[in-house]
Short mmCIF file of C-alpha atoms and ligand atoms in Angstrom, two decimals:
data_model
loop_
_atom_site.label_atom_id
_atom_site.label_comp_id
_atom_site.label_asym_id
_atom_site.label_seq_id
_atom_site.Cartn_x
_atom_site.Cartn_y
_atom_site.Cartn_z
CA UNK M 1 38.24 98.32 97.46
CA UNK M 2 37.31 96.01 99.95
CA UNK M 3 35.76 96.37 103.57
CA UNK M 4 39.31 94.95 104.72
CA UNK M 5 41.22 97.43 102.94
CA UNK M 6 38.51 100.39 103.85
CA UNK M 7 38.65 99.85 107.62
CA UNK M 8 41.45 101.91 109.21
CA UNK M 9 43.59 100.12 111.63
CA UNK M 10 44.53 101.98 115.12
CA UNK M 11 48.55 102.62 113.63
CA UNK M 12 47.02 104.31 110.49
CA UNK M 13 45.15 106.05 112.67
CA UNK M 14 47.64 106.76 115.49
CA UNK M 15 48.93 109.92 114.01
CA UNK M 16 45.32 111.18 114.48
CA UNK M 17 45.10 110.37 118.03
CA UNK M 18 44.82 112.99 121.07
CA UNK M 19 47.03 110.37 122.95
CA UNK M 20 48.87 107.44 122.91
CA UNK M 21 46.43 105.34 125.61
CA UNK M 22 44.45 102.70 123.40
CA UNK M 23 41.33 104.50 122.66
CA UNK M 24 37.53 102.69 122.72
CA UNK M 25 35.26 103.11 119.96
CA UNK M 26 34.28 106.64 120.91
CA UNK M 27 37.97 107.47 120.66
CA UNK M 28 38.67 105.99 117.08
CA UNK M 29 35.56 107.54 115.76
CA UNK M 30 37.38 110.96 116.72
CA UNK M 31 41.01 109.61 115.52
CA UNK M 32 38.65 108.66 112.43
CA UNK M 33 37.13 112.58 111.92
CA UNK M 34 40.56 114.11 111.92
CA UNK M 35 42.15 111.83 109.52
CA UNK M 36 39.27 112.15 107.17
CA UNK M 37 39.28 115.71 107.07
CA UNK M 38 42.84 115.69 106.16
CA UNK M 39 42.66 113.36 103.68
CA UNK M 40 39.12 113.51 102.26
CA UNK M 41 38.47 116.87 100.12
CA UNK M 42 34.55 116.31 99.57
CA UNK M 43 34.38 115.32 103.24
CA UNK M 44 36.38 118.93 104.30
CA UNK M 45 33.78 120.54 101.96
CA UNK M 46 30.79 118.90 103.09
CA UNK M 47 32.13 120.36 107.01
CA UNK M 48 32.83 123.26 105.62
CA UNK M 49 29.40 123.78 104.25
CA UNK M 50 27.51 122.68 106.81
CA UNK M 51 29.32 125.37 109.32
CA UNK M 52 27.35 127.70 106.71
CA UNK M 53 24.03 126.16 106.95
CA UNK M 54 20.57 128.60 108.32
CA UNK M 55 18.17 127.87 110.62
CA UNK M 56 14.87 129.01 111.33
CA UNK M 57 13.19 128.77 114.73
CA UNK M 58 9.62 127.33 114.66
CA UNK M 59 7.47 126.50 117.15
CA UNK M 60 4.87 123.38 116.67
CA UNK M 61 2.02 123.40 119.01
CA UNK M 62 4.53 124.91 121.94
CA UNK M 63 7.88 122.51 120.84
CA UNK M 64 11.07 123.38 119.33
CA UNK M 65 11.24 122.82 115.72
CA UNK M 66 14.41 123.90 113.88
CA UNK M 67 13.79 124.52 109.93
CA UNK M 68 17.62 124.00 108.17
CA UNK M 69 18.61 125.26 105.14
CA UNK M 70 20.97 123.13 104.09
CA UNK M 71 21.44 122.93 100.27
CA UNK M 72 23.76 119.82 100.29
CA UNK M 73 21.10 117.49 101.75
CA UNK M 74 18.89 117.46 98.11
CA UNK M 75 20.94 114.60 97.35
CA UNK M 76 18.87 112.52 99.78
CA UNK M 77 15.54 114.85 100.17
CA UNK M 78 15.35 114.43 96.20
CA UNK M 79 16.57 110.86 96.27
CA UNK M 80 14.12 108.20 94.09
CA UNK M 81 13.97 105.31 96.33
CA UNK M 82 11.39 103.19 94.35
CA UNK M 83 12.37 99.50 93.83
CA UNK M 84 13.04 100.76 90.39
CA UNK M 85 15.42 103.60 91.03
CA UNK M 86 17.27 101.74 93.44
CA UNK M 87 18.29 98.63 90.83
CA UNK M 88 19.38 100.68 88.34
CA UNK M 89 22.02 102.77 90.36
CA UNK M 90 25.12 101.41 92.02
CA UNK M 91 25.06 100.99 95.82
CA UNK M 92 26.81 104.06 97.66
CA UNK M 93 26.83 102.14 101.07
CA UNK M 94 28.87 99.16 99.55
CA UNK M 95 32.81 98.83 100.34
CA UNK M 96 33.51 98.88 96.53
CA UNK M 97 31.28 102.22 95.53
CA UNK M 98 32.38 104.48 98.19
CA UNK M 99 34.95 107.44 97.19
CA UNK M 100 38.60 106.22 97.36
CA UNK M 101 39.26 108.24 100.44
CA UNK M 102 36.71 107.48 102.07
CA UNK M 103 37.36 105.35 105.34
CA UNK M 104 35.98 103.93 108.07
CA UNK M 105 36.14 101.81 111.98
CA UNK M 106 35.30 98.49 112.57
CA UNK M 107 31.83 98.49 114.73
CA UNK M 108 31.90 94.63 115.66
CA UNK M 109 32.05 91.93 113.48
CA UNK M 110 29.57 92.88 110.94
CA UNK M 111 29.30 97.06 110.80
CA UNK M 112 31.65 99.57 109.72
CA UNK M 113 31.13 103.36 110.74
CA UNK M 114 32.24 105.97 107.94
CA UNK M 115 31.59 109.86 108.25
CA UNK M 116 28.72 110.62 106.14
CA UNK M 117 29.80 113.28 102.90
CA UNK M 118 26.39 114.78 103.21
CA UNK M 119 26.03 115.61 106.80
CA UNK M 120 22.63 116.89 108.34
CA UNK M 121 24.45 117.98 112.16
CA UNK M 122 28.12 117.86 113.11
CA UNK M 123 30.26 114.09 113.63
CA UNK M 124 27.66 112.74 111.49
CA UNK M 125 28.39 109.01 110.66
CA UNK M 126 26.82 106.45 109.03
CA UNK M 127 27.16 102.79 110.15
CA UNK M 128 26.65 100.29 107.46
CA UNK M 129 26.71 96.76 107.16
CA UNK M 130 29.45 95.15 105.59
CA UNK M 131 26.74 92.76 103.87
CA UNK M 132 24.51 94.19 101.29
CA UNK M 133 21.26 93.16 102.59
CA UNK M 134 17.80 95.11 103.34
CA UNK M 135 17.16 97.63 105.62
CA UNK M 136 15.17 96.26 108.85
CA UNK M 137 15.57 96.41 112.24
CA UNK M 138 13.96 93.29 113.02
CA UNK M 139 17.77 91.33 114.39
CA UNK M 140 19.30 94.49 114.29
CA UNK M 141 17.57 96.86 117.41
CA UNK M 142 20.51 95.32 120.21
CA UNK M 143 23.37 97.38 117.53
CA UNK M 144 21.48 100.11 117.80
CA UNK M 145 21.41 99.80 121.70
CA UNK M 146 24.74 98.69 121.56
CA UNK M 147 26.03 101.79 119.21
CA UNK M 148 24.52 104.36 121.28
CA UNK M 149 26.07 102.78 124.40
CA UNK M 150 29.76 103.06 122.69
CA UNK M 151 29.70 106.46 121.05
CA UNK M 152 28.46 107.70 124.84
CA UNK M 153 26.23 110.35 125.91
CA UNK M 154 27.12 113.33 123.42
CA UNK M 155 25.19 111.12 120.59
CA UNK M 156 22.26 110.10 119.12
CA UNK M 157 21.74 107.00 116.78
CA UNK M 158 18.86 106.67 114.32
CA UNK M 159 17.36 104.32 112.40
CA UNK M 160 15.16 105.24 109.30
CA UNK M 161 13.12 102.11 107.99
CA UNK M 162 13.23 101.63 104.53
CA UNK M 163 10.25 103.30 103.64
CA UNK M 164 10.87 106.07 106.29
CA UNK M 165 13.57 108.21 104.80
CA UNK M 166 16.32 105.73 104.17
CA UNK M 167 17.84 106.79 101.05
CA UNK M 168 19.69 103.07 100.92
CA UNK M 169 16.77 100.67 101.39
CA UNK M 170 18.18 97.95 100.09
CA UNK M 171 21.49 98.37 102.74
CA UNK M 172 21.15 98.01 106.16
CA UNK M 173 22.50 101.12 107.95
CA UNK M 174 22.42 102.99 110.85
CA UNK M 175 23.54 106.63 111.63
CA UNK M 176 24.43 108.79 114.66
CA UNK M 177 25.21 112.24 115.22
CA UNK M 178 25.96 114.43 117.55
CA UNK M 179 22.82 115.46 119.99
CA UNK M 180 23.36 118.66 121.23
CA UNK M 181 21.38 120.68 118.99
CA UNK M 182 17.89 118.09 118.51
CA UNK M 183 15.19 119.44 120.25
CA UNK M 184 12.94 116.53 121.12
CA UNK M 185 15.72 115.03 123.71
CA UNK M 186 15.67 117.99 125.54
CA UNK M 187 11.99 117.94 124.89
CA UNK M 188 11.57 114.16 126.44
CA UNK M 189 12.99 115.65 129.87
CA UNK M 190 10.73 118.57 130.17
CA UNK M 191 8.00 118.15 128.24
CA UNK M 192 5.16 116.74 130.77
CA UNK M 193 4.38 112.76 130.27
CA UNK M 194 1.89 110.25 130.82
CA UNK M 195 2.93 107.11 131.75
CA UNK M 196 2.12 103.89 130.33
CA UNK M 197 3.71 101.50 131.95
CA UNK M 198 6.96 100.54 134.41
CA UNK M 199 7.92 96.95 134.49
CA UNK M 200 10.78 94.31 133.97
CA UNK M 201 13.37 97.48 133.92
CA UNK M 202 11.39 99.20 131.13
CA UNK M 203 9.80 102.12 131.31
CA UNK M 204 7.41 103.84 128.61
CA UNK M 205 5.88 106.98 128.01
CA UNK M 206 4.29 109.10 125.71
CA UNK M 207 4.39 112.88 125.92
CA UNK M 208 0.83 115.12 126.06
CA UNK M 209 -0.12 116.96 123.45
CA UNK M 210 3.21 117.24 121.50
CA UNK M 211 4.02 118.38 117.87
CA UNK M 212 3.77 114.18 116.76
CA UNK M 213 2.70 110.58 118.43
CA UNK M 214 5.74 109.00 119.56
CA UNK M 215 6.36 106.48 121.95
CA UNK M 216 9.68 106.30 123.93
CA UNK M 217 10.95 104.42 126.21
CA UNK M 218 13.86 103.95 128.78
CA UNK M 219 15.33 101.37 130.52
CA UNK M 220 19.19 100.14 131.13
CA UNK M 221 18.72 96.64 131.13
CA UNK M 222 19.30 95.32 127.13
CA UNK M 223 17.50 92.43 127.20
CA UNK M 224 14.62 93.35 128.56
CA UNK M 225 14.49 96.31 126.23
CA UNK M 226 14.98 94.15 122.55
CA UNK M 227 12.10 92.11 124.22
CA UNK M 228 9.78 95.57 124.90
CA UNK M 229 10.94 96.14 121.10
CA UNK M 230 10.34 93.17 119.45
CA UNK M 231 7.01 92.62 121.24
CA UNK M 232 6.21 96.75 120.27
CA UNK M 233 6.82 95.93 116.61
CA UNK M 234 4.83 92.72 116.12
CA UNK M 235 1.98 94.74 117.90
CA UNK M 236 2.36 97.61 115.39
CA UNK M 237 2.88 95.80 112.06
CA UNK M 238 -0.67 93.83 113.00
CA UNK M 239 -2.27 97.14 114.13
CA UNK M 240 -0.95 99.13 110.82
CA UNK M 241 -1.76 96.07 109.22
CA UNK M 242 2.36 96.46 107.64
CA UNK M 243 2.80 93.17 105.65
CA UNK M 244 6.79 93.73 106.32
CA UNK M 245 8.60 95.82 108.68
CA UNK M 246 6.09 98.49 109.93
CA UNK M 247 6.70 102.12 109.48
CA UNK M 248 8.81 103.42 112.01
CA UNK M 249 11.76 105.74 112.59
CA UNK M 250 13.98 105.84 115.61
CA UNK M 251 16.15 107.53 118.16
CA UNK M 252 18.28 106.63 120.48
CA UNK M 253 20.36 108.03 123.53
CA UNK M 254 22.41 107.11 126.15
CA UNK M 255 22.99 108.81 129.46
CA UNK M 256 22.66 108.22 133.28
CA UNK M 257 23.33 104.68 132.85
CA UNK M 258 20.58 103.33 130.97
CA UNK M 259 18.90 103.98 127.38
CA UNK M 260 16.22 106.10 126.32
CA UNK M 261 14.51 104.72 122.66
CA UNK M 262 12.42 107.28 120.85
CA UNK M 263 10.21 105.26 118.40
CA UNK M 264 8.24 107.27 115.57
CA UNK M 265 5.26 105.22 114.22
CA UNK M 266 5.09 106.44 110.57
CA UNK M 267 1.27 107.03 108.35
CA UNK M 268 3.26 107.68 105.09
CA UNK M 269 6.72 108.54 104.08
CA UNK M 270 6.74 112.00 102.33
CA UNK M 271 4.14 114.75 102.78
CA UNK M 272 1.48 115.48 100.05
CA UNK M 273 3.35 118.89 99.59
CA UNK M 274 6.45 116.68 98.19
CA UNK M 275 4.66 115.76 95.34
CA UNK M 276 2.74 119.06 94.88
CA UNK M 277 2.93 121.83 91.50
CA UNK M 278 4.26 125.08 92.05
CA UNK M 279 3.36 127.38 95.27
CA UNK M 280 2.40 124.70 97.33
CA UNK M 281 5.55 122.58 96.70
CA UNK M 282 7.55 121.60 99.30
CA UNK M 283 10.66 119.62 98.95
CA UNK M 284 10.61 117.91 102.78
CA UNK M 285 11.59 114.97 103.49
CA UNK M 286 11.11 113.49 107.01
CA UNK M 287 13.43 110.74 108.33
CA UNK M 288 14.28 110.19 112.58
CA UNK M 289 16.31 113.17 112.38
CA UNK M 290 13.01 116.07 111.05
CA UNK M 291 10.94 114.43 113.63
CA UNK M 292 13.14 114.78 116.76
CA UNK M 293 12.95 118.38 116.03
CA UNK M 294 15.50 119.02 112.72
CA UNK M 295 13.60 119.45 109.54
CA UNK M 296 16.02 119.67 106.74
CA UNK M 297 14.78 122.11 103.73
CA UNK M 298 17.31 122.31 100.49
CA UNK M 299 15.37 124.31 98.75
CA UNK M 300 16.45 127.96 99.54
CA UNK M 301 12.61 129.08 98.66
CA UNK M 302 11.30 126.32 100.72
CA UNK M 303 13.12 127.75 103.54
CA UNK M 304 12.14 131.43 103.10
CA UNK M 305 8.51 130.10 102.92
CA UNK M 306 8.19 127.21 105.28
CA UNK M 307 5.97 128.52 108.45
CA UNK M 308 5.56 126.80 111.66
CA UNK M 309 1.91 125.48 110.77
CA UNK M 310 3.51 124.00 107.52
CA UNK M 311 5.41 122.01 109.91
CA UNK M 312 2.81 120.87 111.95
CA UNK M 313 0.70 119.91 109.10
CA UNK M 314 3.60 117.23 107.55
CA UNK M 315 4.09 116.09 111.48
CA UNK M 316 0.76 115.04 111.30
CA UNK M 317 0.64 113.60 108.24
CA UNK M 318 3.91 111.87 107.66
CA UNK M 319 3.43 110.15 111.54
CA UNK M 320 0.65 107.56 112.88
CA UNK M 321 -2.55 109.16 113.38
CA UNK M 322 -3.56 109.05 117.11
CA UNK M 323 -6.74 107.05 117.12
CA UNK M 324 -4.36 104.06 115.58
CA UNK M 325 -1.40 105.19 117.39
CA UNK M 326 -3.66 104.77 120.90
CA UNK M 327 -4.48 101.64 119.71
CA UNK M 328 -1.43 100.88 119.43
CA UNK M 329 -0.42 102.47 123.03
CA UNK M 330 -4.19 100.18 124.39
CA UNK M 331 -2.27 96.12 122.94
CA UNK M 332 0.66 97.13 125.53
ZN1 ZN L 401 25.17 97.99 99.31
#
């Protein structure tokens, strides 16, 4: 099946529709949810299970940290993504691998978004290329902008480099969920700041003391902000001393007219504890959405175990150190 025949056109959809009025993206991806769940079993399953899913309240270093037990996410927690491992199986993000009722919206020319049969937090879609070519963001930061701006203010959209908890690294792909339940956007309003700098419409910040080292920033003027970004990257693959694409994980919103871009500078992509024997195992994962405040744990023993200073231990480890990151912060 190809992309063509995948991407569902607005009269397949139509029956799906609140109204008749021609709907914008945001609208489709709605028409989209309701005619997947009626036609796509695993995907009615996968919503049906995540309605079940626990949570456990910690609290890292005075933020919000919500621990989820949700059993259906081992699929990409457990997922081998050496070079290796990723030759030898078939690609689930191209047109021709995906389920047969699986279906999706045309995002511009090149993207296609499809809801995601695994789903970490509700209307979660993934947004995939309809090229098979490597994850990297390098080219690719003004879709993300872009995204965020069309699915509106009640989402999110993440990208996970390929060494940062994409389980497709060799398939360029973004996601987006819903963002009413992450902590760290509620976190970026209240949580007090220092300010770095204000100029040319774009406006960065860290935040003191928190859970991680991230950098954000805000702005509404796109051009200005791929040119913060671009600049930001170079700065941090010479810094990390990253041969490719450095480490990083982001987030992104839209609200209030303008953007606000979450960057996570990574140290390493899974925790010690990932790779550890018995007791001290501990099958976490972190991609954009574990360090805005979501950690995902399938393991049902995990979860019962998993404390808040476990949590603050893989923050720190799985994110840029802070003498590097305020190097990093210093090359502005
Ligand atoms: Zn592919």
């Amino acid at each position: 099946m190809s992309w063509k025949e995948r991407v569902i056109g607005i009269e397949e959809l139509r029956p799906y529709l609140p109204n008749k009025s021609e709907p914008d993206f945001r609208g489709l991806v709605e028409g989209l949810a309701e005619q997947q769940l009626a036609t796509w079993p695993m995907l009615r399953d996968a919503v049906a299970g995540l309605a079940r899913v626990e949570y456990k309240g910690l609290r890292v270093r005075g933020s919000e940290v919500l621990a989820q037990f949700n059993p259906q996410r081992i699929v990409s927690t457990g997922a081998k993504v050496d070079a290796a491992a990723i030759k030898q199986r078939p690609c689930f993000l191209c047109a021709e691998n995906l389920p047969p009722e699986e279906r999706g919206i045309a995002f511009g020319a090149d993207f296609v978004a499809l809801y995601n049969p695994f789903p970490v937090l509700p209307r979660h879609l993934v947004i995939t290329s309809r090229r098979h070519i490597p994850q990297a963001i390098e080219g690719n930061f003004g879709t993300l902008l872009d995204l965020a701006l069309d699915l509106g203010g009640e989402f999110f959209v993440v990208y996970n480099g390929a060494a940062c908890g994409a389980s497709a690294p060799d398939h360029l792909h973004f996601q987006a969920c819903e963002r009413k339940s992450l902590p760290i956007i509620r976190e970026v309003d209240t949580w007090k700041g220092r300010s770095l700098s204000n100029d040319s419409g774009v406006e960065t910040f860290t935040l003191k003391d928190y859970r991680l080292n991230a950098l954000i920033t805000r702005g509404n003027n796109r051009a200005a902000l791929i040119e913060w970004f671009d600049r930001a990257l170079q700065r941090l693959a010479e810094i990390t001393g990253a041969e490719s694409e450095p480490m990083i994980n982001l987030v992104v919103t839209r609200d209030g007219g303008r953007w606000t871009v979450i960057v996570f500078p990574r140290g390493k992509h899974r925790p010690d504890r990932y790779f550890a024997e018995g007791d001290a195992k501990l099958t976490v994962s972190p991609a954009a959405i574990d360090l805005a405040g979501v950690l995902v744990v399938p393991q049902p023993d995990h979860f019962a175990k998993i404390t808040s200073r476990d949590a603050e231990e893989i923050y720190a480890e799985v994110t840029l150190n802070k003498t590097v990151f305020d190097t990093w912060l210093r090359s502005e």
